[in-house]
XYZ file of C-alpha atoms in Angstrom:
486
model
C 7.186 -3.292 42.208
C 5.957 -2.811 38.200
C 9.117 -0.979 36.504
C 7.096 1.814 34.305
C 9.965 3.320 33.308
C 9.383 4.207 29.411
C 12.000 1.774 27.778
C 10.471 -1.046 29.442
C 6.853 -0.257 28.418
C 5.387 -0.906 24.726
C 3.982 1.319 21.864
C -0.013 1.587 21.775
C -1.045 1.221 18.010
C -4.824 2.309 18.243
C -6.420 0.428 15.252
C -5.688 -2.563 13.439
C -6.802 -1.255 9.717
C -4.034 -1.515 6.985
C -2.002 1.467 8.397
C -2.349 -0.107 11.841
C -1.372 -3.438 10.953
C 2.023 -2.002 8.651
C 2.839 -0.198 11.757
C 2.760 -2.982 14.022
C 5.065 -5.011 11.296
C 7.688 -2.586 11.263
C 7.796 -2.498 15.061
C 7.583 -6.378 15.157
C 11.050 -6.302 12.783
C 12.756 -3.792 14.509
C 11.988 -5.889 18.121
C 10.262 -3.470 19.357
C 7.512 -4.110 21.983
C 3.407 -3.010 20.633
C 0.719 -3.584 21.206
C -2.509 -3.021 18.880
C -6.285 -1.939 20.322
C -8.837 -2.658 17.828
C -12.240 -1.415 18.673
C -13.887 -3.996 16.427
C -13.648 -8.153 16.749
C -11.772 -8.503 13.313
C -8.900 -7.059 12.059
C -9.546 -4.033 9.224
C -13.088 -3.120 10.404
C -13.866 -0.461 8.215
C -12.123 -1.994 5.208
C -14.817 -5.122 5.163
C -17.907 -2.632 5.209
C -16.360 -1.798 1.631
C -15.611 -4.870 0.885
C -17.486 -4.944 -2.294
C -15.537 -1.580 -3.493
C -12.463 -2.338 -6.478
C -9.770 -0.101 -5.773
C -8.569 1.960 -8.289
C -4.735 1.270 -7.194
C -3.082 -2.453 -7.920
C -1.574 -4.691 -5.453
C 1.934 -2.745 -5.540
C 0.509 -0.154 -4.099
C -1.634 -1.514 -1.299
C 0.634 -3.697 0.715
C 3.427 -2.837 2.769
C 7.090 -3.613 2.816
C 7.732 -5.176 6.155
C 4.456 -6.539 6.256
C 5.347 -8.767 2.756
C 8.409 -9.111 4.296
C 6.916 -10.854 7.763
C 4.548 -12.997 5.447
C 6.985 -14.426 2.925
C 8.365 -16.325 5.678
C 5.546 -17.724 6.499
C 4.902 -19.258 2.924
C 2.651 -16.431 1.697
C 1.721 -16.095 -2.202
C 2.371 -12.380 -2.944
C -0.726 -11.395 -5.109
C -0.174 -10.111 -8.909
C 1.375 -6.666 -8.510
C -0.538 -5.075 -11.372
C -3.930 -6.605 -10.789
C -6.823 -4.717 -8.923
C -8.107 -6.045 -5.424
C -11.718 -5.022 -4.214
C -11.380 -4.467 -0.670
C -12.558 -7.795 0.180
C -9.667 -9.140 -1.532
C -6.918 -6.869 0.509
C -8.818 -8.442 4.143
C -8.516 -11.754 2.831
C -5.350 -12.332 0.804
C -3.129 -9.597 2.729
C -4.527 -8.346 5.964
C -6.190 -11.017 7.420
C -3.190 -13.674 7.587
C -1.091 -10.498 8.447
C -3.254 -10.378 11.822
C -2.651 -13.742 12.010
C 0.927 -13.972 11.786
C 2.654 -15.516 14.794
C 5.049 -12.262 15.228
C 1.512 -10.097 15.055
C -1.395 -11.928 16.670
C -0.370 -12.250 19.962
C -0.088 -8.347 20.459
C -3.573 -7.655 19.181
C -6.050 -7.443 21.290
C -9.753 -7.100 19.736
C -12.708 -5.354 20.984
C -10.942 -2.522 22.615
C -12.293 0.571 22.390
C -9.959 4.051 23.196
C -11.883 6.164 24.912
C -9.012 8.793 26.012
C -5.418 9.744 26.223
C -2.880 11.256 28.437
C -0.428 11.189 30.773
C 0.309 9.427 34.126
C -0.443 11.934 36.920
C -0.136 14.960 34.376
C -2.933 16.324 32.469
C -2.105 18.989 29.769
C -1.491 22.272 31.860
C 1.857 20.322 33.520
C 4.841 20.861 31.767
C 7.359 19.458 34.072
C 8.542 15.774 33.807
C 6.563 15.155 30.952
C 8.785 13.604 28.313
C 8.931 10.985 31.266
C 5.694 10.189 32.330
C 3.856 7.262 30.380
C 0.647 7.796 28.375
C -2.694 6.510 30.047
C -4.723 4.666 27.007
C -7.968 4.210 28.698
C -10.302 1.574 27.245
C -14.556 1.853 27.212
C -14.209 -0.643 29.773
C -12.374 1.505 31.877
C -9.261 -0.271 32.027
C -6.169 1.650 31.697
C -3.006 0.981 29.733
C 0.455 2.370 30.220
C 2.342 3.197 26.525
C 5.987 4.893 25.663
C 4.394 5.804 22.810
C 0.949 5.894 21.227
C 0.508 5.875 17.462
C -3.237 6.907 16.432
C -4.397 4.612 13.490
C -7.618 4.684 14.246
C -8.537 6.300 10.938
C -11.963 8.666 10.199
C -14.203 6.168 8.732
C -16.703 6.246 11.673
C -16.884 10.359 11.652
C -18.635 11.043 8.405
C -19.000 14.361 6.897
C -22.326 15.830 7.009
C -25.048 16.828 3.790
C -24.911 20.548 4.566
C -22.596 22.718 2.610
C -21.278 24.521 5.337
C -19.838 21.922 6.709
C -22.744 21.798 9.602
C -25.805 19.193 9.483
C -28.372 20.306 7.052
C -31.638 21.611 8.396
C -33.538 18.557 8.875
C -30.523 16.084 8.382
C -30.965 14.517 11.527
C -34.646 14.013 11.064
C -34.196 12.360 7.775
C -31.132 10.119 8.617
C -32.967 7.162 7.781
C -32.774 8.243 3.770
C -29.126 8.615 3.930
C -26.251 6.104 3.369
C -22.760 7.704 4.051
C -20.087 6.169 2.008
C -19.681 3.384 -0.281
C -23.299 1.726 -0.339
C -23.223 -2.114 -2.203
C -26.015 -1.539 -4.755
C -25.298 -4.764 -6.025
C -25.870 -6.426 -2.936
C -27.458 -5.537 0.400
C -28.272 -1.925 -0.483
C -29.835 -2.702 -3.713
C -33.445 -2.589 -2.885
C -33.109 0.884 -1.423
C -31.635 2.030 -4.667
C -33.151 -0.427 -7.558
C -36.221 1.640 -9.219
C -35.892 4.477 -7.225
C -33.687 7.795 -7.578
C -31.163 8.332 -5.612
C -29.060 11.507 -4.908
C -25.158 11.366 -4.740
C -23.720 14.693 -2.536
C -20.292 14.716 -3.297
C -17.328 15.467 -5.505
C -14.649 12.784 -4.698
C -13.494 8.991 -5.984
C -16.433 7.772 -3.713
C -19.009 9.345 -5.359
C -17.394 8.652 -9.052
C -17.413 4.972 -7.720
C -21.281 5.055 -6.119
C -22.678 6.828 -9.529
C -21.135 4.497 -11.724
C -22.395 1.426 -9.861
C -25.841 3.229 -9.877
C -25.752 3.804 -13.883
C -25.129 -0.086 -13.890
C -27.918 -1.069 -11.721
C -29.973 1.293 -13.811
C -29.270 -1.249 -16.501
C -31.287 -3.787 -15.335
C -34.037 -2.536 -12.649
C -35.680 0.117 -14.621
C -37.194 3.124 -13.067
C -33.677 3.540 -10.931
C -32.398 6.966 -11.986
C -29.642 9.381 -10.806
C -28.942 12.812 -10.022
C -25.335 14.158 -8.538
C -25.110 17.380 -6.531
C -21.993 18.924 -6.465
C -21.403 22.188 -5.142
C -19.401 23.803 -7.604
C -20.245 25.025 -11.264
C -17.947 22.909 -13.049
C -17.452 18.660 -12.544
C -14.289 18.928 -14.682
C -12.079 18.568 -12.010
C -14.215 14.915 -10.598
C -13.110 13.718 -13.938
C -9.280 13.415 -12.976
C -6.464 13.148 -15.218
C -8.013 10.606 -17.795
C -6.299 8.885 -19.734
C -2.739 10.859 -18.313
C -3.539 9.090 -14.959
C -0.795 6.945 -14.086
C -3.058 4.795 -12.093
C -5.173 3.570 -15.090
C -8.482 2.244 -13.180
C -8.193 6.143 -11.510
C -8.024 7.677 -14.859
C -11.248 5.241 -15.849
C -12.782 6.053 -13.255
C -12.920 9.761 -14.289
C -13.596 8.683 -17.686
C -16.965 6.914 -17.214
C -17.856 9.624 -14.647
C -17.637 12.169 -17.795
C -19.405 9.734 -19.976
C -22.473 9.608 -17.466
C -23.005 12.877 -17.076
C -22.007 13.694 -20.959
C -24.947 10.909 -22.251
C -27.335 11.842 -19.539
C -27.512 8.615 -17.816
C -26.700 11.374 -14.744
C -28.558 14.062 -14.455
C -26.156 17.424 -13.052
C -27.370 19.415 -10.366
C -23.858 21.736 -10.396
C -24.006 25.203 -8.083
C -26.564 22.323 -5.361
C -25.204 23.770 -1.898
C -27.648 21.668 0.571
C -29.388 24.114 3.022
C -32.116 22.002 4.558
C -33.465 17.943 3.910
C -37.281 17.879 4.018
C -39.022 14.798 4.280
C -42.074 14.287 2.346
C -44.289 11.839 3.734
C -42.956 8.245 4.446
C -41.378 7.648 1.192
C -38.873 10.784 -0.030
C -37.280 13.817 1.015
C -36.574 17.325 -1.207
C -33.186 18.676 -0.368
C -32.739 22.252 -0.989
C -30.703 24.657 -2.063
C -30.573 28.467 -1.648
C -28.426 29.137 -4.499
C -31.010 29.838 -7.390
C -33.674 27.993 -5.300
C -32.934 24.696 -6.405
C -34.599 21.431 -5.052
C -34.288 17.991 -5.765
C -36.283 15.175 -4.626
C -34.909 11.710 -3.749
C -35.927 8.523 -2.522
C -32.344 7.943 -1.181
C -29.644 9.957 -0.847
C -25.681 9.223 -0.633
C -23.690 11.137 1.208
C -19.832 10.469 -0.320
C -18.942 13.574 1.288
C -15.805 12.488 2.780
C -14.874 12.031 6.593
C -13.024 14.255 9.706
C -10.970 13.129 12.510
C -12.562 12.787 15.760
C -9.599 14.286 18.196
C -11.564 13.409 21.175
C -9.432 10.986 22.505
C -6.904 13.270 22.867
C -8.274 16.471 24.586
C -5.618 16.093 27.077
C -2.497 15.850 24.872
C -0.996 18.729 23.217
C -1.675 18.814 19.619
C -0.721 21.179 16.613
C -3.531 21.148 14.381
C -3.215 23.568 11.647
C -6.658 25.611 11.567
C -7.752 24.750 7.833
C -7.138 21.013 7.440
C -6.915 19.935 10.752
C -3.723 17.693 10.031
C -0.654 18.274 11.600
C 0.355 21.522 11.025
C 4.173 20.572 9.240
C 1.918 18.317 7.388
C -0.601 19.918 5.942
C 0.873 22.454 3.209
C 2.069 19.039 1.561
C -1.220 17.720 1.708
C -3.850 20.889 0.598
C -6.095 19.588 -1.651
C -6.119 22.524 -2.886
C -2.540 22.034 -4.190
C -2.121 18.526 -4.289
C -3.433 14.933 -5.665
C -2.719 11.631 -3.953
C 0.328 11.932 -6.227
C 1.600 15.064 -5.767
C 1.849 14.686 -2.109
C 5.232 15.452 -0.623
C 6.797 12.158 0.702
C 6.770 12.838 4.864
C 8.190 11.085 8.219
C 8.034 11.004 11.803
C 9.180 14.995 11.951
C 6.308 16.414 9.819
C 4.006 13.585 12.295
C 5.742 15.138 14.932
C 3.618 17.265 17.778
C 4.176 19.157 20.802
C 3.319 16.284 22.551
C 6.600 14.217 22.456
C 5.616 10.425 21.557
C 2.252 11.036 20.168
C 2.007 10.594 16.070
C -1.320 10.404 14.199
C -1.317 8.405 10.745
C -2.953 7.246 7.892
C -6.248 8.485 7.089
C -6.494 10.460 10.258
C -3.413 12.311 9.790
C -4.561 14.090 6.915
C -7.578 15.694 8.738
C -10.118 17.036 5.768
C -7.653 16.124 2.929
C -8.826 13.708 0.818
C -5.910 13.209 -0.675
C -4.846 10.031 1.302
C -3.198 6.658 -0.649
C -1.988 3.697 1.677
C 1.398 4.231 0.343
C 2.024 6.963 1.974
C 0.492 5.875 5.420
C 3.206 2.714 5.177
C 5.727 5.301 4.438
C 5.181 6.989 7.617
C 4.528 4.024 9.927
C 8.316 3.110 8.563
C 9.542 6.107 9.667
C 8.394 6.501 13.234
C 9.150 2.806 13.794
C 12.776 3.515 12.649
C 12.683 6.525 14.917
C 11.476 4.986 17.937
C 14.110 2.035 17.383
C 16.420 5.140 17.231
C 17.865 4.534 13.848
C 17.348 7.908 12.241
C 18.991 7.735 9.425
C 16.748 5.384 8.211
C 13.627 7.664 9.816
C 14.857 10.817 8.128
C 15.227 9.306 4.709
C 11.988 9.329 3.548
C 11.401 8.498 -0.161
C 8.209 7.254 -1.821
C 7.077 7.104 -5.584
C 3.421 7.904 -5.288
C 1.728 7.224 -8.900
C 0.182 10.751 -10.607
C -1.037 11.964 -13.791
C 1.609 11.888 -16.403
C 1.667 8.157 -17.517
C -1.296 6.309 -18.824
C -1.289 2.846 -20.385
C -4.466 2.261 -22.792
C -4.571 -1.422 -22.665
C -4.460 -0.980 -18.125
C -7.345 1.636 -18.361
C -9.555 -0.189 -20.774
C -8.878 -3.741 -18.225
C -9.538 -1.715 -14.803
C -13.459 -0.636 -16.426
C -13.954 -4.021 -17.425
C -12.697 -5.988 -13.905
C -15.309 -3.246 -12.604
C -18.039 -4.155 -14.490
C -17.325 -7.605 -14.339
C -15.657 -8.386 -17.555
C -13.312 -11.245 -17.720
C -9.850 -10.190 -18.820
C -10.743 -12.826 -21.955
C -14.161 -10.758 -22.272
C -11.466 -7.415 -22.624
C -9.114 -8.946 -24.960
C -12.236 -10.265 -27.154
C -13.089 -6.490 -27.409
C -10.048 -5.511 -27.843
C -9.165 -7.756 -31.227
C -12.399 -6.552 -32.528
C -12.017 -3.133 -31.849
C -9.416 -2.947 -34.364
C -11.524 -4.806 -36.955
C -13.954 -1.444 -36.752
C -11.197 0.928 -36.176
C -10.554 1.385 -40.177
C -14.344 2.260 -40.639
C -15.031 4.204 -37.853
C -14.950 7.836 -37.602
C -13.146 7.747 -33.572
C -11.836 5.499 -31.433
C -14.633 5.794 -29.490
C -17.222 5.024 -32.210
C -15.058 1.844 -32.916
C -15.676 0.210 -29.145
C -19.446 0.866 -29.030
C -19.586 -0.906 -32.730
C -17.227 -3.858 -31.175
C -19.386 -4.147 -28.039
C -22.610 -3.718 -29.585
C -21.067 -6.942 -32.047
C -20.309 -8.871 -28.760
C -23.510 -8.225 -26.503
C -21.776 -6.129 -23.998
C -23.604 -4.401 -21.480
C -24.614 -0.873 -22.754
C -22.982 0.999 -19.075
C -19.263 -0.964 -19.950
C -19.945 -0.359 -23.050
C -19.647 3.314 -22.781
C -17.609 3.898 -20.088
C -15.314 1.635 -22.440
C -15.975 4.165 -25.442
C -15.015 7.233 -22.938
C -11.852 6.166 -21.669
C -10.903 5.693 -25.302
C -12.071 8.616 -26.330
C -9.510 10.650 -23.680
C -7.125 8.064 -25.056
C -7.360 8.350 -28.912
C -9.907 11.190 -30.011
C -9.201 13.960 -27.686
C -6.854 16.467 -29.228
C -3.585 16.040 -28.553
C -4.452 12.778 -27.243
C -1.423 10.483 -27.944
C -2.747 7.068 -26.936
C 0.221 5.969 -25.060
């Protein structure tokens, strides 16, 4: 007879992304029995379709502490803390040969889909004996798991938020799906010919559109004809520029920098107050998105979605969830998490309790915990993956004592800033230095810091997009008032 009593049976981690994969570490350390479904055949699925994105956060801050821990001992080079991984680099120098890790691999099973939740012989109405029964993981296949525990790391990246402003598909969105890329398209690479000599429209407010404009400005660069136009729906971009040069994750601060630059030279044109309504097509070749607001239209021959993502709770229709009704995170978690509030750096440091729901044994993390807040850093998804692991292994102590240092505005480091836009725009860190040293050769006859870059770059043939972007970060640095240059 098969013993399914719940201390005999293992913890279902659903996805093997970088939250996933941390989670299955800290269970591997504390001898605890997992196993991981991955619904795609490689490990970190949705991280490789961005491969060719550079994250704005370093090493330190992408890699987890039991996971280093696991791969130091099997002879693993620990990448430069302070230097900037696309997310090609974190698949193949971190989570990749953590996959493939003896204590790992074996308890990762690829391909499998999770297609539902719940309980053995109890669907949600039953209260009685339920803190007992097993969960049912049921794969597309139709084969059926039995877990003490499930922990959802499944993440959002396959539920995309619509066009429409109201949070519902745009008139016509469905019909002209075929124009629209959601999320991080490579112009550089396979998306370029849909974007090079064309004009594209970014929808969206958020590091993903930042990241997709100023990739487009670059292309524009060198396929003429490509031009740009970002709809946002509110009247001012300020608060798309983040902190600047007091951003104490320099390529984020850059990032907001050359965002302000494109829209401040024109290289963007700003379609603020654009609340999408309905996506026309015209013919085979464009659409005209519309907006009520003022009757504004806009007509593309591509248009980016980087509206964000949801969670898709589907899975767990028959589990008892708190949801809280605005962010759809858990509902202890999401006051700490409001982006209305909050930055990725401001968040409140959270465990297993604030993961906790009314279904005992059932935590959502990462991405996915935070519903509609796009606040989310892989820090704090490790943090919480360390906590429920210490909880289930019953050491609460450990679980309760959650502490994390999340970087936020408040620090900035010139030199950092500067280095992050030129890794981006493919600058060697010799290319950076070189501009650099002659920076200061113009600074004594220039009338801003920012005047002195452009005259340094234009010296050294630098591309006119870095060049900028190089000039704006230096002018939140240097010729801002009260700008210290720190």
């Amino acid at each position: 007879m098969v013993d399914h009593s719940l201390d005999q049976l293992p913890v279902a981690v659903i996805g093997a992304g970088p939250i996933g994969l941390a989670a299955a570490a800290h269970l591997a350390e504390r001898n605890v029995p997992f196993v991981v479904l991955e619904a795609g055949d490689t490990p970190a699925a949705a991280v490789r379709a961005w491969s060719h994105v550079q994250l704005f956060s370093p090493w330190e801050y992408n890699t987890d502490p039991a996971a280093r821990r696991l791969l130091a001992e099997a002879g693993w080079q620990e990448p430069e803390a302070a230097e900037l991984p696309t997310g090609g680099d974190l698949v193949k120098q971190y989570l990749q040969p953590l996959a493939e890790l003896p204590a790992l691999a074996p308890h990762i099973r690829y391909g499998a889909t999770v297609t539902a939740l719940s309980r053995r012989g109890i669907d949600r109405l039953r209260t009685a004996g339920r803190e007992q029964a097993p969960f049912v993981v049921r794969l597309s296949d139709g084969e059926e798991l039995l877990a003490r525990t499930v922990i959802d790391a499944s993440g959002t990246w396959r539920q995309p938020n619509v066009v429409g402003a109201n949070g519902l598909p745009a008139h016509g969105e469905h019909d002209a799906a075929a124009w629209i890329t959601h999320g991080l398209p490579d112009v550089f690479g396979a998306d370029r010919d849909q974007h090079a000599g064309r004009h594209t429209v970014v929808v969206g407010a958020g590091h993903s559109a930042a990241n997709t404009l100023l990739a487009l400005a670059e292309l524009a660069d060198s396929a003429p004809g490509t031009t740009i136009t970002w709809a946002i729906r509110g009247a001012d971009p300020s608060a798309s520029f983040g902190g600047g040069s007091d951003d104490e994750l320099p390529a984020r601060g850059a990032l907001g920098s050359g965002l302000k630059m494109l829209v401040d030279t024109g290289r963007v044109t700003l379609a603020a107050n654009f609340r999408t309504h309905s996506i026309r097509r015209l013919g085979d070749d464009q659409v005209e998105l519309v907006s009520p607001d003022g009757g504004q239209t806009i007509t593309a021959d591509r248009i980016v979605a980087a509206t964000g993502f949801r969670p898709d709770y589907s899975i767990s229709d028959e589990l008892r969830l708190e949801l809280d009704p605005i962010m759809s995170a858990p509902r202890a978690l999401a006051p700490l998490i409001d982006p209305n509030q909050h930055s990725c750096g401001t968040v409140t440091p959270h465990g297993y309790r604030e993961l906790a729901h009314p279904e005992p044994g059932y935590y959502i993390v990462g991405m996915k915990s935070y519903g509609r807040a796009p606040t989310f850093l892989m820090l704090t998804g490790y943090e919480q993956v360390r906590s429920i692991a210490a909880a289930l292994a019953g050491d609460l102590e450990a679980a309760q004592s959650v502490e994390l240092q999340l970087p936020e505005t408040g620090v900035c480091s010139v030199t950092a800033g500067g280095e992050a836009i030129a890794l981006r725009l493919g600058l060697s860190k010799e290319q950076h230095e070189q501009l650099l040293h002659v920076t200061a050769k113009h600074l004594g006859t220039s009338s801003s810091a920012a005047e002195a870059v452009l005259s340094a770059a234009t010296e050294l043939g630098i591309d006119p997009t870095a060049a900028l972007q190089l000039a704006a970060y230096a002018a939140d640095q240097f010729d801002a008032p009260g700008a210290t240059g720190c």
